[in-house]
């Protein structure tokens, strides 16, 4: 994979607004301003003489506070789309605006700054550092955001409490169940108070009880006004969202609102 690292230290992370606090961007106010706005986005992977068109002309707009599921078969471009939405990679063509900012042509440093400030990530494989305790894993995005040490621990512990792991803060990932590990990674995603949560098959490695658990956390994050985009191939998981987007061969083939409580 050519994707960029999830968290990168950016000295200027806090310089812009002169504060150590993450930007407060949860004021949804019912405004229709899209937080995610893609116009004719293409992504071609090239290695040697081979090229793969992973995304082909994706036009998509997501309103702040929306809860969207992205569905599609393996290889359809879901992870590629999430990498672009999350500023982990940039489109080959087309335009992507995140919260009004055109990020299509940004350099890695600017992208890293945007990731640190705005986005929380959850992955299928948890992506936790095995040698670090739960709270150390959760504080990591705060390290990169330049938050002072004492405040970091307090916020990491608080985030772990919010996912029901107050009694596991010193456990390492290997000492936790899969469901608990994913809850640690949800805590890591929310510790910076991001307005956008991106999750790539977050329940793909979980049993049904842990899946329900993690979906409950996403529902809470959505109810708090955050925008949630969850990639999944499980209809039950997609059924939680307010809107479902289907992609096939790198193109959006269906995009519809989901009636509350009715999985499609
Ligand atoms: P999904 O997440 O829906 O399974 P992906 O976005 O991972 O799909 O992949 C879409 C297509 O792009 C696939 O054909 C895949 O093989 C290809 N692909 C993904 N990442 C890379 C990469 N880094 N280099 C080359 N091809 C890639
Ligand atoms: Mg994938």
PDB file of C-alpha atoms and ligand atoms in Angstrom:
ATOM      1  CA  UNK A   1       0.000   0.000   0.000  1.00  0.00           C
ATOM      2  CA  UNK A   2       1.184   3.517  -0.747  1.00  0.00           C
ATOM      3  CA  UNK A   3      -0.960   5.117   1.887  1.00  0.00           C
ATOM      4  CA  UNK A   4       0.438   7.685   4.264  1.00  0.00           C
ATOM      5  CA  UNK A   5       0.944   7.016   7.976  1.00  0.00           C
ATOM      6  CA  UNK A   6      -2.164   7.612  10.062  1.00  0.00           C
ATOM      7  CA  UNK A   7      -0.595  10.044  12.512  1.00  0.00           C
ATOM      8  CA  UNK A   8       2.268  12.388  11.754  1.00  0.00           C
ATOM      9  CA  UNK A   9       3.849  14.965  14.009  1.00  0.00           C
ATOM     10  CA  UNK A  10       3.187  18.428  12.667  1.00  0.00           C
ATOM     11  CA  UNK A  11       4.885  21.242  14.529  1.00  0.00           C
ATOM     12  CA  UNK A  12       2.350  23.683  13.211  1.00  0.00           C
ATOM     13  CA  UNK A  13      -0.600  21.596  14.335  1.00  0.00           C
ATOM     14  CA  UNK A  14      -1.563  24.184  16.914  1.00  0.00           C
ATOM     15  CA  UNK A  15       0.152  27.226  15.523  1.00  0.00           C
ATOM     16  CA  UNK A  16      -2.766  28.128  13.286  1.00  0.00           C
ATOM     17  CA  UNK A  17      -5.178  28.992  16.067  1.00  0.00           C
ATOM     18  CA  UNK A  18      -2.575  29.525  18.790  1.00  0.00           C
ATOM     19  CA  UNK A  19      -4.175  26.983  21.098  1.00  0.00           C
ATOM     20  CA  UNK A  20      -3.565  23.493  22.338  1.00  0.00           C
ATOM     21  CA  UNK A  21      -7.208  22.628  22.019  1.00  0.00           C
ATOM     22  CA  UNK A  22      -8.537  20.716  19.038  1.00  0.00           C
ATOM     23  CA  UNK A  23     -10.781  22.836  16.893  1.00  0.00           C
ATOM     24  CA  UNK A  24     -14.408  22.700  17.926  1.00  0.00           C
ATOM     25  CA  UNK A  25     -16.254  21.755  14.778  1.00  0.00           C
ATOM     26  CA  UNK A  26     -19.316  20.027  16.133  1.00  0.00           C
ATOM     27  CA  UNK A  27     -21.711  22.904  15.522  1.00  0.00           C
ATOM     28  CA  UNK A  28     -23.954  21.234  12.974  1.00  0.00           C
ATOM     29  CA  UNK A  29     -26.802  23.702  13.366  1.00  0.00           C
ATOM     30  CA  UNK A  30     -28.762  21.918  10.656  1.00  0.00           C
ATOM     31  CA  UNK A  31     -26.750  23.649   7.959  1.00  0.00           C
ATOM     32  CA  UNK A  32     -26.452  21.804   4.677  1.00  0.00           C
ATOM     33  CA  UNK A  33     -22.739  22.655   4.149  1.00  0.00           C
ATOM     34  CA  UNK A  34     -21.140  19.388   3.077  1.00  0.00           C
ATOM     35  CA  UNK A  35     -18.244  18.263   5.232  1.00  0.00           C
ATOM     36  CA  UNK A  36     -17.166  15.870   2.466  1.00  0.00           C
ATOM     37  CA  UNK A  37     -17.436  16.929  -1.137  1.00  0.00           C
ATOM     38  CA  UNK A  38     -15.967  14.856  -3.951  1.00  0.00           C
ATOM     39  CA  UNK A  39     -16.353  15.808  -7.585  1.00  0.00           C
ATOM     40  CA  UNK A  40     -15.409  13.299 -10.277  1.00  0.00           C
ATOM     41  CA  UNK A  41     -12.669  11.768  -8.134  1.00  0.00           C
ATOM     42  CA  UNK A  42     -10.458   9.153  -9.751  1.00  0.00           C
ATOM     43  CA  UNK A  43      -7.670   7.110  -8.239  1.00  0.00           C
ATOM     44  CA  UNK A  44      -5.257   5.073 -10.315  1.00  0.00           C
ATOM     45  CA  UNK A  45      -2.594   2.931  -8.682  1.00  0.00           C
ATOM     46  CA  UNK A  46       0.472   2.457 -10.839  1.00  0.00           C
ATOM     47  CA  UNK A  47       3.256   0.001 -10.303  1.00  0.00           C
ATOM     48  CA  UNK A  48       5.560  -0.518 -13.244  1.00  0.00           C
ATOM     49  CA  UNK A  49       3.521  -1.153 -16.363  1.00  0.00           C
ATOM     50  CA  UNK A  50       0.469  -2.149 -14.348  1.00  0.00           C
ATOM     51  CA  UNK A  51      -2.233   0.299 -13.450  1.00  0.00           C
ATOM     52  CA  UNK A  52      -5.460  -0.194 -11.547  1.00  0.00           C
ATOM     53  CA  UNK A  53      -8.320   2.288 -11.692  1.00  0.00           C
ATOM     54  CA  UNK A  54      -9.542   1.872  -8.126  1.00  0.00           C
ATOM     55  CA  UNK A  55     -11.921   4.846  -8.253  1.00  0.00           C
ATOM     56  CA  UNK A  56     -13.565   6.075 -11.451  1.00  0.00           C
ATOM     57  CA  UNK A  57     -15.375   9.382 -11.326  1.00  0.00           C
ATOM     58  CA  UNK A  58     -16.796   9.359  -7.816  1.00  0.00           C
ATOM     59  CA  UNK A  59     -19.027  12.348  -7.078  1.00  0.00           C
ATOM     60  CA  UNK A  60     -20.284  12.388  -3.532  1.00  0.00           C
ATOM     61  CA  UNK A  61     -21.342  14.878  -0.943  1.00  0.00           C
ATOM     62  CA  UNK A  62     -21.872  14.182   2.761  1.00  0.00           C
ATOM     63  CA  UNK A  63     -23.502  16.692   5.091  1.00  0.00           C
ATOM     64  CA  UNK A  64     -22.064  17.439   8.500  1.00  0.00           C
ATOM     65  CA  UNK A  65     -23.607  15.155  11.101  1.00  0.00           C
ATOM     66  CA  UNK A  66     -24.628  12.492   8.592  1.00  0.00           C
ATOM     67  CA  UNK A  67     -24.164   8.761   9.240  1.00  0.00           C
ATOM     68  CA  UNK A  68     -23.194   7.019   6.018  1.00  0.00           C
ATOM     69  CA  UNK A  69     -22.443   3.403   5.230  1.00  0.00           C
ATOM     70  CA  UNK A  70     -20.338   2.582   2.189  1.00  0.00           C
ATOM     71  CA  UNK A  71     -20.948  -0.906   0.856  1.00  0.00           C
ATOM     72  CA  UNK A  72     -19.506  -2.909  -1.995  1.00  0.00           C
ATOM     73  CA  UNK A  73     -17.773  -6.193  -2.766  1.00  0.00           C
ATOM     74  CA  UNK A  74     -14.108  -6.821  -2.085  1.00  0.00           C
ATOM     75  CA  UNK A  75     -11.903  -4.871  -4.485  1.00  0.00           C
ATOM     76  CA  UNK A  76     -14.607  -2.350  -5.389  1.00  0.00           C
ATOM     77  CA  UNK A  77     -12.602   0.600  -4.049  1.00  0.00           C
ATOM     78  CA  UNK A  78     -14.018   1.072  -0.539  1.00  0.00           C
ATOM     79  CA  UNK A  79     -10.687   1.345   1.255  1.00  0.00           C
ATOM     80  CA  UNK A  80      -9.303   3.556  -1.489  1.00  0.00           C
ATOM     81  CA  UNK A  81     -12.280   5.860  -1.013  1.00  0.00           C
ATOM     82  CA  UNK A  82     -11.740   5.906   2.744  1.00  0.00           C
ATOM     83  CA  UNK A  83      -8.041   6.694   2.322  1.00  0.00           C
ATOM     84  CA  UNK A  84      -8.944   9.668   0.170  1.00  0.00           C
ATOM     85  CA  UNK A  85     -11.754  10.824   2.471  1.00  0.00           C
ATOM     86  CA  UNK A  86      -9.328  10.546   5.398  1.00  0.00           C
ATOM     87  CA  UNK A  87      -6.516  12.435   3.640  1.00  0.00           C
ATOM     88  CA  UNK A  88      -4.335   9.330   3.894  1.00  0.00           C
ATOM     89  CA  UNK A  89      -3.973   9.476   0.125  1.00  0.00           C
ATOM     90  CA  UNK A  90      -4.828  11.963  -2.607  1.00  0.00           C
ATOM     91  CA  UNK A  91      -6.925  11.519  -5.752  1.00  0.00           C
ATOM     92  CA  UNK A  92      -5.288  11.103  -9.151  1.00  0.00           C
ATOM     93  CA  UNK A  93      -8.005  13.254 -10.706  1.00  0.00           C
ATOM     94  CA  UNK A  94     -11.020  15.237  -9.645  1.00  0.00           C
ATOM     95  CA  UNK A  95     -11.499  17.437  -6.610  1.00  0.00           C
ATOM     96  CA  UNK A  96     -11.989  16.739  -2.922  1.00  0.00           C
ATOM     97  CA  UNK A  97     -13.072  19.373  -0.419  1.00  0.00           C
ATOM     98  CA  UNK A  98     -13.049  18.578   3.285  1.00  0.00           C
ATOM     99  CA  UNK A  99     -14.993  21.098   5.371  1.00  0.00           C
ATOM    100  CA  UNK A 100     -14.722  23.557   2.508  1.00  0.00           C
ATOM    101  CA  UNK A 101     -10.959  23.170   2.050  1.00  0.00           C
ATOM    102  CA  UNK A 102      -9.657  21.779  -1.228  1.00  0.00           C
ATOM    103  CA  UNK A 103      -7.315  18.998  -0.151  1.00  0.00           C
ATOM    104  CA  UNK A 104      -6.773  17.412  -3.587  1.00  0.00           C
ATOM    105  CA  UNK A 105      -3.390  18.989  -4.191  1.00  0.00           C
ATOM    106  CA  UNK A 106      -2.119  19.308  -0.632  1.00  0.00           C
ATOM    107  CA  UNK A 107       1.286  18.128   0.476  1.00  0.00           C
ATOM    108  CA  UNK A 108       1.765  15.470   3.153  1.00  0.00           C
ATOM    109  CA  UNK A 109       2.409  17.967   5.929  1.00  0.00           C
ATOM    110  CA  UNK A 110      -0.853  19.812   5.365  1.00  0.00           C
ATOM    111  CA  UNK A 111      -2.740  16.530   5.014  1.00  0.00           C
ATOM    112  CA  UNK A 112      -1.279  15.295   8.295  1.00  0.00           C
ATOM    113  CA  UNK A 113      -2.367  18.480  10.002  1.00  0.00           C
ATOM    114  CA  UNK A 114      -5.914  18.034   8.718  1.00  0.00           C
ATOM    115  CA  UNK A 115      -5.979  14.409   9.858  1.00  0.00           C
ATOM    116  CA  UNK A 116      -4.760  15.384  13.309  1.00  0.00           C
ATOM    117  CA  UNK A 117      -7.345  18.120  13.684  1.00  0.00           C
ATOM    118  CA  UNK A 118     -10.439  16.712  12.078  1.00  0.00           C
ATOM    119  CA  UNK A 119     -10.507  12.963  11.670  1.00  0.00           C
ATOM    120  CA  UNK A 120     -10.685   9.888  13.860  1.00  0.00           C
ATOM    121  CA  UNK A 121      -9.885   6.530  12.225  1.00  0.00           C
ATOM    122  CA  UNK A 122     -11.023   3.018  13.084  1.00  0.00           C
ATOM    123  CA  UNK A 123      -9.682   0.032  11.135  1.00  0.00           C
ATOM    124  CA  UNK A 124     -10.628  -3.613  10.854  1.00  0.00           C
ATOM    125  CA  UNK A 125      -7.246  -4.705  12.244  1.00  0.00           C
ATOM    126  CA  UNK A 126      -7.438  -2.224  15.157  1.00  0.00           C
ATOM    127  CA  UNK A 127      -3.904  -0.881  14.358  1.00  0.00           C
ATOM    128  CA  UNK A 128      -2.933  -0.659  18.019  1.00  0.00           C
ATOM    129  CA  UNK A 129       0.717  -0.676  19.107  1.00  0.00           C
ATOM    130  CA  UNK A 130       1.170  -4.013  20.894  1.00  0.00           C
ATOM    131  CA  UNK A 131       3.878  -2.879  23.334  1.00  0.00           C
ATOM    132  CA  UNK A 132       1.868   0.048  24.618  1.00  0.00           C
ATOM    133  CA  UNK A 133      -0.882   0.072  27.214  1.00  0.00           C
ATOM    134  CA  UNK A 134      -4.431   0.999  26.226  1.00  0.00           C
ATOM    135  CA  UNK A 135      -4.103   4.563  27.488  1.00  0.00           C
ATOM    136  CA  UNK A 136      -0.735   5.044  25.758  1.00  0.00           C
ATOM    137  CA  UNK A 137      -2.324   3.940  22.496  1.00  0.00           C
ATOM    138  CA  UNK A 138      -5.224   6.321  23.020  1.00  0.00           C
ATOM    139  CA  UNK A 139      -3.027   9.317  23.867  1.00  0.00           C
ATOM    140  CA  UNK A 140      -0.987   8.962  20.651  1.00  0.00           C
ATOM    141  CA  UNK A 141      -3.046  11.340  18.479  1.00  0.00           C
ATOM    142  CA  UNK A 142      -2.767  13.918  21.276  1.00  0.00           C
ATOM    143  CA  UNK A 143       1.033  13.607  21.215  1.00  0.00           C
ATOM    144  CA  UNK A 144       0.965  14.456  17.530  1.00  0.00           C
ATOM    145  CA  UNK A 145      -1.485  17.283  18.138  1.00  0.00           C
ATOM    146  CA  UNK A 146       0.926  18.842  20.636  1.00  0.00           C
ATOM    147  CA  UNK A 147      -1.294  18.455  23.710  1.00  0.00           C
ATOM    148  CA  UNK A 148       0.663  18.755  27.011  1.00  0.00           C
ATOM    149  CA  UNK A 149       1.548  15.508  28.764  1.00  0.00           C
ATOM    150  CA  UNK A 150      -0.620  15.832  31.870  1.00  0.00           C
ATOM    151  CA  UNK A 151      -3.689  16.687  29.842  1.00  0.00           C
ATOM    152  CA  UNK A 152      -3.038  13.788  27.470  1.00  0.00           C
ATOM    153  CA  UNK A 153      -3.291  11.126  30.140  1.00  0.00           C
ATOM    154  CA  UNK A 154      -6.463  12.641  31.583  1.00  0.00           C
ATOM    155  CA  UNK A 155      -8.097  12.789  28.161  1.00  0.00           C
ATOM    156  CA  UNK A 156      -6.992   9.268  27.203  1.00  0.00           C
ATOM    157  CA  UNK A 157      -8.392   7.861  30.443  1.00  0.00           C
ATOM    158  CA  UNK A 158     -11.619   9.788  29.940  1.00  0.00           C
ATOM    159  CA  UNK A 159     -11.965   8.462  26.368  1.00  0.00           C
ATOM    160  CA  UNK A 160     -11.416   4.903  27.586  1.00  0.00           C
ATOM    161  CA  UNK A 161     -14.115   5.473  30.182  1.00  0.00           C
ATOM    162  CA  UNK A 162     -16.511   6.553  27.432  1.00  0.00           C
ATOM    163  CA  UNK A 163     -16.029   3.240  25.625  1.00  0.00           C
ATOM    164  CA  UNK A 164     -16.493   1.266  28.844  1.00  0.00           C
ATOM    165  CA  UNK A 165     -12.851   0.417  29.466  1.00  0.00           C
ATOM    166  CA  UNK A 166     -12.085   2.472  32.585  1.00  0.00           C
ATOM    167  CA  UNK A 167     -10.829  -0.721  34.244  1.00  0.00           C
ATOM    168  CA  UNK A 168      -8.507  -1.669  31.376  1.00  0.00           C
ATOM    169  CA  UNK A 169      -6.391   1.443  30.889  1.00  0.00           C
ATOM    170  CA  UNK A 170      -3.082  -0.282  31.715  1.00  0.00           C
ATOM    171  CA  UNK A 171      -3.747  -3.426  29.693  1.00  0.00           C
ATOM    172  CA  UNK A 172      -1.848  -4.020  26.502  1.00  0.00           C
ATOM    173  CA  UNK A 173      -3.752  -4.957  23.328  1.00  0.00           C
ATOM    174  CA  UNK A 174      -2.681  -8.617  23.663  1.00  0.00           C
ATOM    175  CA  UNK A 175      -4.347  -8.732  27.075  1.00  0.00           C
ATOM    176  CA  UNK A 176      -7.686  -7.583  25.673  1.00  0.00           C
ATOM    177  CA  UNK A 177     -10.373  -9.333  23.627  1.00  0.00           C
ATOM    178  CA  UNK A 178     -10.959  -8.328  20.003  1.00  0.00           C
ATOM    179  CA  UNK A 179     -14.024  -6.334  20.965  1.00  0.00           C
ATOM    180  CA  UNK A 180     -12.121  -4.549  23.730  1.00  0.00           C
ATOM    181  CA  UNK A 181      -9.256  -3.787  21.349  1.00  0.00           C
ATOM    182  CA  UNK A 182     -11.671  -2.240  18.899  1.00  0.00           C
ATOM    183  CA  UNK A 183     -13.148  -0.163  21.716  1.00  0.00           C
ATOM    184  CA  UNK A 184      -9.622   1.075  22.492  1.00  0.00           C
ATOM    185  CA  UNK A 185      -9.271   2.109  18.881  1.00  0.00           C
ATOM    186  CA  UNK A 186     -12.642   3.900  19.021  1.00  0.00           C
ATOM    187  CA  UNK A 187     -11.343   5.733  22.115  1.00  0.00           C
ATOM    188  CA  UNK A 188      -8.218   6.654  20.142  1.00  0.00           C
ATOM    189  CA  UNK A 189     -10.427   7.915  17.307  1.00  0.00           C
ATOM    190  CA  UNK A 190     -12.512  10.143  19.561  1.00  0.00           C
ATOM    191  CA  UNK A 191      -9.829  11.457  21.948  1.00  0.00           C
ATOM    192  CA  UNK A 192      -9.050  14.473  19.738  1.00  0.00           C
ATOM    193  CA  UNK A 193     -12.761  15.302  19.539  1.00  0.00           C
ATOM    194  CA  UNK A 194     -12.810  15.059  15.734  1.00  0.00           C
ATOM    195  CA  UNK A 195     -15.836  16.121  13.740  1.00  0.00           C
ATOM    196  CA  UNK A 196     -15.392  13.193  11.339  1.00  0.00           C
ATOM    197  CA  UNK A 197     -15.088   9.489  12.173  1.00  0.00           C
ATOM    198  CA  UNK A 198     -13.986   7.153   9.372  1.00  0.00           C
ATOM    199  CA  UNK A 199     -14.192   3.423   9.928  1.00  0.00           C
ATOM    200  CA  UNK A 200     -13.037   0.740   7.469  1.00  0.00           C
ATOM    201  CA  UNK A 201     -14.779  -2.590   8.185  1.00  0.00           C
ATOM    202  CA  UNK A 202     -14.592  -1.895  11.943  1.00  0.00           C
ATOM    203  CA  UNK A 203     -16.626  -4.966  12.839  1.00  0.00           C
ATOM    204  CA  UNK A 204     -15.029  -7.287  10.282  1.00  0.00           C
ATOM    205  CA  UNK A 205     -13.037  -9.138  12.945  1.00  0.00           C
ATOM    206  CA  UNK A 206     -15.618  -9.066  15.721  1.00  0.00           C
ATOM    207  CA  UNK A 207     -18.242 -11.498  17.009  1.00  0.00           C
ATOM    208  CA  UNK A 208     -21.867 -10.414  17.076  1.00  0.00           C
ATOM    209  CA  UNK A 209     -21.832  -9.182  20.677  1.00  0.00           C
ATOM    210  CA  UNK A 210     -18.749  -7.023  20.116  1.00  0.00           C
ATOM    211  CA  UNK A 211     -20.190  -5.832  16.804  1.00  0.00           C
ATOM    212  CA  UNK A 212     -23.310  -4.584  18.578  1.00  0.00           C
ATOM    213  CA  UNK A 213     -21.086  -2.940  21.173  1.00  0.00           C
ATOM    214  CA  UNK A 214     -18.980  -1.087  18.643  1.00  0.00           C
ATOM    215  CA  UNK A 215     -22.032  -0.078  16.605  1.00  0.00           C
ATOM    216  CA  UNK A 216     -23.522   1.364  19.784  1.00  0.00           C
ATOM    217  CA  UNK A 217     -20.413   3.526  20.154  1.00  0.00           C
ATOM    218  CA  UNK A 218     -20.704   4.779  16.572  1.00  0.00           C
ATOM    219  CA  UNK A 219     -24.353   5.596  17.161  1.00  0.00           C
ATOM    220  CA  UNK A 220     -23.369   7.662  20.206  1.00  0.00           C
ATOM    221  CA  UNK A 221     -20.691   9.500  18.241  1.00  0.00           C
ATOM    222  CA  UNK A 222     -23.267  10.262  15.574  1.00  0.00           C
ATOM    223  CA  UNK A 223     -25.798  11.449  18.146  1.00  0.00           C
ATOM    224  CA  UNK A 224     -23.162  13.839  19.482  1.00  0.00           C
ATOM    225  CA  UNK A 225     -23.192  15.555  16.096  1.00  0.00           C
ATOM    226  CA  UNK A 226     -20.202  13.908  14.483  1.00  0.00           C
ATOM    227  CA  UNK A 227     -20.148  12.804  10.875  1.00  0.00           C
ATOM    228  CA  UNK A 228     -19.641   9.042  10.694  1.00  0.00           C
ATOM    229  CA  UNK A 229     -18.641   7.139   7.554  1.00  0.00           C
ATOM    230  CA  UNK A 230     -18.471   3.399   8.022  1.00  0.00           C
ATOM    231  CA  UNK A 231     -17.293   0.991   5.369  1.00  0.00           C
ATOM    232  CA  UNK A 232     -18.766  -2.466   5.589  1.00  0.00           C
ATOM    233  CA  UNK A 233     -19.992  -5.386   3.587  1.00  0.00           C
ATOM    234  CA  UNK A 234     -22.411  -6.448   6.322  1.00  0.00           C
ATOM    235  CA  UNK A 235     -26.013  -5.334   5.689  1.00  0.00           C
ATOM    236  CA  UNK A 236     -26.762  -5.373   9.445  1.00  0.00           C
ATOM    237  CA  UNK A 237     -23.957  -2.929  10.058  1.00  0.00           C
ATOM    238  CA  UNK A 238     -25.005  -0.707   7.148  1.00  0.00           C
ATOM    239  CA  UNK A 239     -28.547  -0.780   8.521  1.00  0.00           C
ATOM    240  CA  UNK A 240     -27.378   1.418  11.414  1.00  0.00           C
ATOM    241  CA  UNK A 241     -26.589   4.285   9.075  1.00  0.00           C
ATOM    242  CA  UNK A 242     -28.962   6.933   7.782  1.00  0.00           C
ATOM    243  CA  UNK A 243     -27.697   6.609   4.243  1.00  0.00           C
ATOM    244  CA  UNK A 244     -26.139   3.802   2.235  1.00  0.00           C
ATOM    245  CA  UNK A 245     -23.801   4.250  -0.713  1.00  0.00           C
ATOM    246  CA  UNK A 246     -22.975   1.235  -2.863  1.00  0.00           C
ATOM    247  CA  UNK A 247     -19.821   1.172  -4.904  1.00  0.00           C
ATOM    248  CA  UNK A 248     -18.867  -1.263  -7.619  1.00  0.00           C
ATOM    249  CA  UNK A 249     -15.708  -1.227  -9.750  1.00  0.00           C
ATOM    250  CA  UNK A 250     -14.740   2.160  -8.390  1.00  0.00           C
ATOM    251  CA  UNK A 251     -18.052   3.854  -9.123  1.00  0.00           C
ATOM    252  CA  UNK A 252     -21.051   4.842  -7.033  1.00  0.00           C
ATOM    253  CA  UNK A 253     -23.916   2.681  -8.286  1.00  0.00           C
ATOM    254  CA  UNK A 254     -26.496   3.444  -5.610  1.00  0.00           C
ATOM    255  CA  UNK A 255     -26.967   6.112  -2.946  1.00  0.00           C
ATOM    256  CA  UNK A 256     -30.068   6.201  -0.814  1.00  0.00           C
ATOM    257  CA  UNK A 257     -31.408   7.251   2.542  1.00  0.00           C
ATOM    258  CA  UNK A 258     -32.320   4.453   4.933  1.00  0.00           C
ATOM    259  CA  UNK A 259     -35.585   4.643   6.838  1.00  0.00           C
ATOM    260  CA  UNK A 260     -34.961   4.401  10.564  1.00  0.00           C
ATOM    261  CA  UNK A 261     -34.749   0.822  11.701  1.00  0.00           C
ATOM    262  CA  UNK A 262     -35.048  -0.661   8.222  1.00  0.00           C
ATOM    263  CA  UNK A 263     -31.889  -2.273   6.914  1.00  0.00           C
ATOM    264  CA  UNK A 264     -31.772  -2.434   3.142  1.00  0.00           C
TER     265      UNK A 264
HETATM  266  P1  LIG B   1     -11.973  -2.706  -1.187  1.00  0.00           P
HETATM  267  O1  LIG B   1     -11.591  -1.990   0.049  1.00  0.00           O
HETATM  268  O2  LIG B   1     -13.365  -2.405  -1.666  1.00  0.00           O
HETATM  269  O3  LIG B   1     -11.756  -4.182  -1.073  1.00  0.00           O
HETATM  270  P2  LIG B   1      -9.648  -1.411  -2.347  1.00  0.00           P
HETATM  271  O4  LIG B   1      -9.924   0.046  -2.348  1.00  0.00           O
HETATM  272  O5  LIG B   1      -8.737  -1.934  -1.306  1.00  0.00           O
HETATM  273  O6  LIG B   1     -11.033  -2.211  -2.380  1.00  0.00           O
HETATM  274  O7  LIG B   1      -9.020  -1.790  -3.774  1.00  0.00           O
HETATM  275  C1  LIG B   1      -9.609  -1.381  -4.999  1.00  0.00           C
HETATM  276  C2  LIG B   1      -8.737  -1.878  -6.144  1.00  0.00           C
HETATM  277  O8  LIG B   1      -7.467  -1.207  -6.120  1.00  0.00           O
HETATM  278  C3  LIG B   1      -8.423  -3.356  -6.087  1.00  0.00           C
HETATM  279  O9  LIG B   1      -8.395  -3.855  -7.399  1.00  0.00           O
HETATM  280  C4  LIG B   1      -7.060  -3.403  -5.447  1.00  0.00           C
HETATM  281  O10 LIG B   1      -6.354  -4.540  -5.842  1.00  0.00           O
HETATM  282  C5  LIG B   1      -6.423  -2.149  -5.967  1.00  0.00           C
HETATM  283  N1  LIG B   1      -5.458  -1.557  -5.021  1.00  0.00           N
HETATM  284  C6  LIG B   1      -5.718  -1.139  -3.754  1.00  0.00           C
HETATM  285  N2  LIG B   1      -4.627  -0.597  -3.196  1.00  0.00           N
HETATM  286  C7  LIG B   1      -3.644  -0.677  -4.131  1.00  0.00           C
HETATM  287  C8  LIG B   1      -2.266  -0.271  -4.166  1.00  0.00           C
HETATM  288  N3  LIG B   1      -1.693   0.331  -3.134  1.00  0.00           N
HETATM  289  N4  LIG B   1      -1.571  -0.520  -5.308  1.00  0.00           N
HETATM  290  C9  LIG B   1      -2.151  -1.101  -6.374  1.00  0.00           C
HETATM  291  N5  LIG B   1      -3.449  -1.499  -6.405  1.00  0.00           N
HETATM  292  C10 LIG B   1      -4.179  -1.289  -5.302  1.00  0.00           C
HETATM  293 MG1  LIG B   2     -11.016  -2.649   1.920  1.00  0.00          MG
END
